[in-house]
mmCIF file of C-alpha atoms in Angstrom:
data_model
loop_
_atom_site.group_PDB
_atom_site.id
_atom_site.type_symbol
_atom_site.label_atom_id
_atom_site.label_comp_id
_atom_site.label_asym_id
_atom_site.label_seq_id
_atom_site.Cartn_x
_atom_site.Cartn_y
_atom_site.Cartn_z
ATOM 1 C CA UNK P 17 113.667 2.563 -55.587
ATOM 2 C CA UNK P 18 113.798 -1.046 -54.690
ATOM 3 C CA UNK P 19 113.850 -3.495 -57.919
ATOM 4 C CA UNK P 20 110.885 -6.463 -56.998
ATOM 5 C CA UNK P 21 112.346 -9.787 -56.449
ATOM 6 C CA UNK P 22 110.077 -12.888 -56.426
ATOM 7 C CA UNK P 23 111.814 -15.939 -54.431
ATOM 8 C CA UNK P 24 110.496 -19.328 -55.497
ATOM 9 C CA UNK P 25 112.641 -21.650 -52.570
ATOM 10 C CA UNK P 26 112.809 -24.999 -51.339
ATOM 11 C CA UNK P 27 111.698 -24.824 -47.712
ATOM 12 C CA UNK P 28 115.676 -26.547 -46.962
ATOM 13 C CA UNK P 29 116.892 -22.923 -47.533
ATOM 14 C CA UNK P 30 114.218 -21.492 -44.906
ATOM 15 C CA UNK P 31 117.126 -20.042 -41.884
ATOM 16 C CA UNK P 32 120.323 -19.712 -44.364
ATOM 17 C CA UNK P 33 118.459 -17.548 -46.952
ATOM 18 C CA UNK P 34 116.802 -15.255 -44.252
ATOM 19 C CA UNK P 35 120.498 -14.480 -42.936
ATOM 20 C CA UNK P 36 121.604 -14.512 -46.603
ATOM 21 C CA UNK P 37 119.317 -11.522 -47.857
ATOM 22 C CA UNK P 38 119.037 -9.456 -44.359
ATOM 23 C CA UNK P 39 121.876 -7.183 -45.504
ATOM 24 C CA UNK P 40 120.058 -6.991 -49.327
ATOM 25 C CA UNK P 41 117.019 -5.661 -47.997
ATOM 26 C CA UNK P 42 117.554 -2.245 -48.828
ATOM 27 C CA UNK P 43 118.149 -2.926 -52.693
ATOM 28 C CA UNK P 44 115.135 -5.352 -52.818
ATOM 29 C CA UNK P 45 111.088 -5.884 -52.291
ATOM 30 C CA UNK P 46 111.153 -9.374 -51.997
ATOM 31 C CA UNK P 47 108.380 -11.564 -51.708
ATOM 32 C CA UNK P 48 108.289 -15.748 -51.338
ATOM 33 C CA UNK P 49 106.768 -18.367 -52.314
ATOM 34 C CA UNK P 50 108.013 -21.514 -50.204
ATOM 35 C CA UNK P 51 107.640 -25.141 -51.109
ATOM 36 C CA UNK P 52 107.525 -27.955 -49.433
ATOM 37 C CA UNK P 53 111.345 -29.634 -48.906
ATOM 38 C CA UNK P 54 111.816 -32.783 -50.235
ATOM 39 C CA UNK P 55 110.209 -32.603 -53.814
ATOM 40 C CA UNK P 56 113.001 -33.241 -55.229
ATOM 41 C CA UNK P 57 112.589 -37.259 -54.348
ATOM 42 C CA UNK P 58 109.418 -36.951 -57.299
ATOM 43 C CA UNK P 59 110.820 -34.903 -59.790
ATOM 44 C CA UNK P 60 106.897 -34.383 -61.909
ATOM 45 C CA UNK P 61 105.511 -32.916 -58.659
ATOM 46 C CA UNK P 62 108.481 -30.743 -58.463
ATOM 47 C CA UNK P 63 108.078 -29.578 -62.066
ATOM 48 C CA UNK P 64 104.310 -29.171 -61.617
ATOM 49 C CA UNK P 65 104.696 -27.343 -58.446
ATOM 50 C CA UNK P 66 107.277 -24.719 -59.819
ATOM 51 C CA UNK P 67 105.015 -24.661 -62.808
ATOM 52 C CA UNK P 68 102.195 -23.684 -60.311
ATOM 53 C CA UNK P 69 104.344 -21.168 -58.492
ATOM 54 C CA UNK P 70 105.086 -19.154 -61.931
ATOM 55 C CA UNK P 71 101.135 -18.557 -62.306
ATOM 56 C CA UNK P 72 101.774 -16.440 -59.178
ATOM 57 C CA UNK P 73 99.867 -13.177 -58.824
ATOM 58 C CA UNK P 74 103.105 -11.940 -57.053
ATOM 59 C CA UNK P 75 104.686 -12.108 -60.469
ATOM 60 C CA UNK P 76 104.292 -9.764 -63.015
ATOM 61 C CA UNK P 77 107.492 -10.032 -64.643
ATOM 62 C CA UNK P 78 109.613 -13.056 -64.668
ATOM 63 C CA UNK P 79 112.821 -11.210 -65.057
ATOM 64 C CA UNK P 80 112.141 -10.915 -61.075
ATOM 65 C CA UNK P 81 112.012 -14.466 -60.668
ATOM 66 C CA UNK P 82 114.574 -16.393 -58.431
ATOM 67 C CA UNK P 83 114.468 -19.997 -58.127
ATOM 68 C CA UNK P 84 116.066 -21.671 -54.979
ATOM 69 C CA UNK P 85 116.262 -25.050 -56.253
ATOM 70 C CA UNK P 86 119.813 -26.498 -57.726
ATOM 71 C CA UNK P 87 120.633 -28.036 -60.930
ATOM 72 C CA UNK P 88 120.376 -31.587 -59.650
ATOM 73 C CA UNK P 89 117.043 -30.947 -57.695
ATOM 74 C CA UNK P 90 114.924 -31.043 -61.311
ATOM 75 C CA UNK P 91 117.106 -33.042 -63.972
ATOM 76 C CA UNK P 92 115.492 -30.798 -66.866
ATOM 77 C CA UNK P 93 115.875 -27.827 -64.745
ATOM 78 C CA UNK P 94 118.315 -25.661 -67.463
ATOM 79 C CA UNK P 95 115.410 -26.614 -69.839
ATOM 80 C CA UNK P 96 112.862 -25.164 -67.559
ATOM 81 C CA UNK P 97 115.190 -22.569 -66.280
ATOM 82 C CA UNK P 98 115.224 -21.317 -70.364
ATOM 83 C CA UNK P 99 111.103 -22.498 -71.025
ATOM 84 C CA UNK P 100 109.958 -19.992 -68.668
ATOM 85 C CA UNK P 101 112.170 -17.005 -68.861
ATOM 86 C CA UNK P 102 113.140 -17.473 -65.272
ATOM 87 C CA UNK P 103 117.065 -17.308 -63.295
ATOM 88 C CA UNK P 104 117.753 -20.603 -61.060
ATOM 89 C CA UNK P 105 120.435 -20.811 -58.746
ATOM 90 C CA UNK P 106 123.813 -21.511 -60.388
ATOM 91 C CA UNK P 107 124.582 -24.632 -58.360
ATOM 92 C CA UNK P 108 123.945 -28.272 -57.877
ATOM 93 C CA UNK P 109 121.576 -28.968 -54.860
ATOM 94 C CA UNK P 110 121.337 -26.758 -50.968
ATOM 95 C CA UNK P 111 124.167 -28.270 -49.855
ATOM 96 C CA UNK P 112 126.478 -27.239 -52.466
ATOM 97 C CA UNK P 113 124.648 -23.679 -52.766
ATOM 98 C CA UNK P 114 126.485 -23.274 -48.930
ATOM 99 C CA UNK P 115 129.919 -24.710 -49.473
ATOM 100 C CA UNK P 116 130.299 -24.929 -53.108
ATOM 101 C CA UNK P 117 130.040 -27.788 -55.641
ATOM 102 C CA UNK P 118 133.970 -28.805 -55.124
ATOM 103 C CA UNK P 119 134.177 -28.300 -51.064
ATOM 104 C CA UNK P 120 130.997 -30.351 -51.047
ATOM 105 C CA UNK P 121 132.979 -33.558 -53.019
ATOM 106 C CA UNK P 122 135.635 -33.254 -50.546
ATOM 107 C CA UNK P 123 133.064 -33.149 -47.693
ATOM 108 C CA UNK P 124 131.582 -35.976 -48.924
ATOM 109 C CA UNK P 125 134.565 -38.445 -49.277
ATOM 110 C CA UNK P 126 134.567 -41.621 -47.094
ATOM 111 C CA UNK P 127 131.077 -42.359 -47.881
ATOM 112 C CA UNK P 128 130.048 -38.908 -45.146
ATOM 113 C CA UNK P 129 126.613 -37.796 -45.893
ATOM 114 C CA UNK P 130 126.615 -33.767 -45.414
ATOM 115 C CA UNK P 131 123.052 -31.923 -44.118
ATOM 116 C CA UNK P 132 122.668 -28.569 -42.373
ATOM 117 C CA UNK P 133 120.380 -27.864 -39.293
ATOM 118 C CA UNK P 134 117.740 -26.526 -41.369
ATOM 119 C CA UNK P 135 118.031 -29.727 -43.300
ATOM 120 C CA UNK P 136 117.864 -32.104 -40.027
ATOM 121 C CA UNK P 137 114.872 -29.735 -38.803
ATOM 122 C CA UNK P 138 113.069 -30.652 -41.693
ATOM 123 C CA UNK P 139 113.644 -34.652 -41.056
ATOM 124 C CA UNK P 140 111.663 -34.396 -37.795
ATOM 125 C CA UNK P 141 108.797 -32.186 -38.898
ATOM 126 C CA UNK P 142 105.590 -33.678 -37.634
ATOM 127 C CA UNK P 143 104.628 -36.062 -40.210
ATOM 128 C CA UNK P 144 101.070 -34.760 -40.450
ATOM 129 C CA UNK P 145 103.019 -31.911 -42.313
ATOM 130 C CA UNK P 146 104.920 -33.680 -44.982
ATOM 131 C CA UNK P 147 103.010 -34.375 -48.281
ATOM 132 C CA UNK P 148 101.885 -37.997 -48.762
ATOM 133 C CA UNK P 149 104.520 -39.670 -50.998
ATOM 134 C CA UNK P 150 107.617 -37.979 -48.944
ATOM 135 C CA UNK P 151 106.381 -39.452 -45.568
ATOM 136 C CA UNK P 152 109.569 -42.209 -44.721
ATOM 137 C CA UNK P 153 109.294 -44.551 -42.025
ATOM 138 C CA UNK P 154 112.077 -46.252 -40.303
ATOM 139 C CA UNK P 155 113.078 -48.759 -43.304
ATOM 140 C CA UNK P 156 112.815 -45.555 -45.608
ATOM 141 C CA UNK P 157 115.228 -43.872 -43.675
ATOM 142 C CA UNK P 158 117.595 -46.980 -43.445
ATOM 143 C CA UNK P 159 117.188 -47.691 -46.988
ATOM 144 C CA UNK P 160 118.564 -44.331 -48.460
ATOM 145 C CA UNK P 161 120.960 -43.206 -45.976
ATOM 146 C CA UNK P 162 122.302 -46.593 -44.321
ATOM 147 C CA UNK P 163 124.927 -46.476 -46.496
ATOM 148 C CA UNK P 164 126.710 -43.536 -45.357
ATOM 149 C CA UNK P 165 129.433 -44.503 -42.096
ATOM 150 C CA UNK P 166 129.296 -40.588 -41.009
ATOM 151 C CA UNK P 167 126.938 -37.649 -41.103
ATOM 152 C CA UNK P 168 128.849 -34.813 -41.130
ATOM 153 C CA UNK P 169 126.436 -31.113 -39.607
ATOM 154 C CA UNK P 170 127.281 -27.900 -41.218
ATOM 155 C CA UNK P 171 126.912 -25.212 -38.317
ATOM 156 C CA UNK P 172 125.267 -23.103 -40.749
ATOM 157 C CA UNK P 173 122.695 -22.088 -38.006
ATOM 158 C CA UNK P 174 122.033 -23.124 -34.801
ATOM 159 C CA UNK P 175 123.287 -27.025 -34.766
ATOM 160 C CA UNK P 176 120.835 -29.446 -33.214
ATOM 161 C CA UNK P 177 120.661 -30.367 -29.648
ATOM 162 C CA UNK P 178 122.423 -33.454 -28.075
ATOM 163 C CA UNK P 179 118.218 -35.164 -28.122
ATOM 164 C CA UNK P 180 117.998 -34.392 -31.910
ATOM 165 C CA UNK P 181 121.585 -35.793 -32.421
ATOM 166 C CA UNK P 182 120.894 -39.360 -30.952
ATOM 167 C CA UNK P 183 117.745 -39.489 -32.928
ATOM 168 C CA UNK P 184 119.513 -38.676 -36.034
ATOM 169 C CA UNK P 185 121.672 -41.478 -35.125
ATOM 170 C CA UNK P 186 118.876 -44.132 -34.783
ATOM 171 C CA UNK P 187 116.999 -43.180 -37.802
ATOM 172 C CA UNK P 188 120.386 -43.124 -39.863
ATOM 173 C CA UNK P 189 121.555 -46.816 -39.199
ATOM 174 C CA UNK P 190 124.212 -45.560 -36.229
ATOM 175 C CA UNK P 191 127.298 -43.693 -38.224
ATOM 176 C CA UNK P 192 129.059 -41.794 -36.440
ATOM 177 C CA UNK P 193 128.167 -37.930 -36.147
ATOM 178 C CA UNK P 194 130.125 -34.959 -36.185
ATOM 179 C CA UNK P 195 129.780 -31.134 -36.408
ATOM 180 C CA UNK P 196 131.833 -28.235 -38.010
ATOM 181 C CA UNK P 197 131.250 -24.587 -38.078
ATOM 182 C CA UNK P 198 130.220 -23.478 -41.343
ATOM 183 C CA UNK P 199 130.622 -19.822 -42.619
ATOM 184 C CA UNK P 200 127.904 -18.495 -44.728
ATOM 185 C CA UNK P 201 130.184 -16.284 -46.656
ATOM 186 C CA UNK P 202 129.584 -18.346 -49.525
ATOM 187 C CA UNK P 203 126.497 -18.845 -49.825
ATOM 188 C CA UNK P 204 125.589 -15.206 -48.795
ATOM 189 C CA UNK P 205 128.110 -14.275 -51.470
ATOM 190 C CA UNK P 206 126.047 -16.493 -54.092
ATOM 191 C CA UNK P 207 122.870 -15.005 -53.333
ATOM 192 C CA UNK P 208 123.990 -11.561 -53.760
ATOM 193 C CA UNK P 209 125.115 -12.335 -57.469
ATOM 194 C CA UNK P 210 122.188 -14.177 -58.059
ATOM 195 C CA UNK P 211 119.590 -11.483 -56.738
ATOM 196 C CA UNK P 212 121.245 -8.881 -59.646
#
């Protein structure tokens, strides 16, 4: 019999976590519910929307309860992890959940900001789409990640197109932009242990 899994995730984890849990799929019934990305830049309508998503009707028991959100996505989020009976993922933020907190610190160095594709995919969504208070414009954009030199892609899925790379360089400020292949071993290896 399969044990019930519910999976409370950050939309950034949308492609990765489908690859992640393809081969689980025989152990587990899992059902989602998906927020928005991106509420981690207001850290009360985080907490009040993972509040919201424990009221659930898909959860009955909380020992099925996942959370795909990272340590540093919620400040409190041990406290809330232990306040509502509930497992979160044992790592920082999405980024780190993929490589691993100390690969991601030497990924980093040289003032490179890392993303995935499902993270740049997310950047562009139509703005209509994106709740109020995370819709940047240009000088948003410029503000928080001008101060990177390089953007470095994880090929964690498909990487974006040559069109989506040049815009990525105009909203960023211009650093320069590479791409390596990224395994998911890790992460798929992380996601196995967590779904136990």
């Amino acid at each position: 019999m399969k044990q019930k899994r519910v999976i409370i995730k950050c939309g950034m984890f949308d492609e990765e976590l489908d690859k992640a849990l393809e081969p689980l799929k025989e152990l587990y019934d899992i059902r989602y519910i998906r927020l928005h990305p991106g509420y981690h830049c207001n850290i009360e309508e985080l907490e009040r929307r993972l509040e919201e998503a424990l009221q659930s009707d898909l959860i009955k028991d909380k020992s099925d309860v996942r959370i795909f959100y990272g340590s540093k996505c919620l400040p409190d989020m041990p406290d809330f992890s232990k306040k509502h009976g509930v497992k979160v993922l044992p790592t920082s933020n999405c980024l780190s959940a993929m490589v691993g907190d100390k690969k991601l610190m030497e990924l980093e160095r040289d003032k490179t900001m890392v993303l995935t594709p499902s993270w740049i995919s997310k950047l562009f969504m139509a703005q209509e789409n994106v709740p109020s208070f995370l819709r940047w414009d240009e000088t948003d954009f410029k503000i928080n990640f001008g101060r990177y030199d390089r953007c470095l892609i994880l090929e964690t899925t498909e990487p974006p197109d040559d069109e989506k790379i040049l815009e990525i360089y105009d909203l960023f400020g211009n650093p320069i932009i590479e791409t390596t292949p990224c395994s998911l071993d890790h992460f798929t290896q992380l996601v196995k242990e967590f779904m136990i």
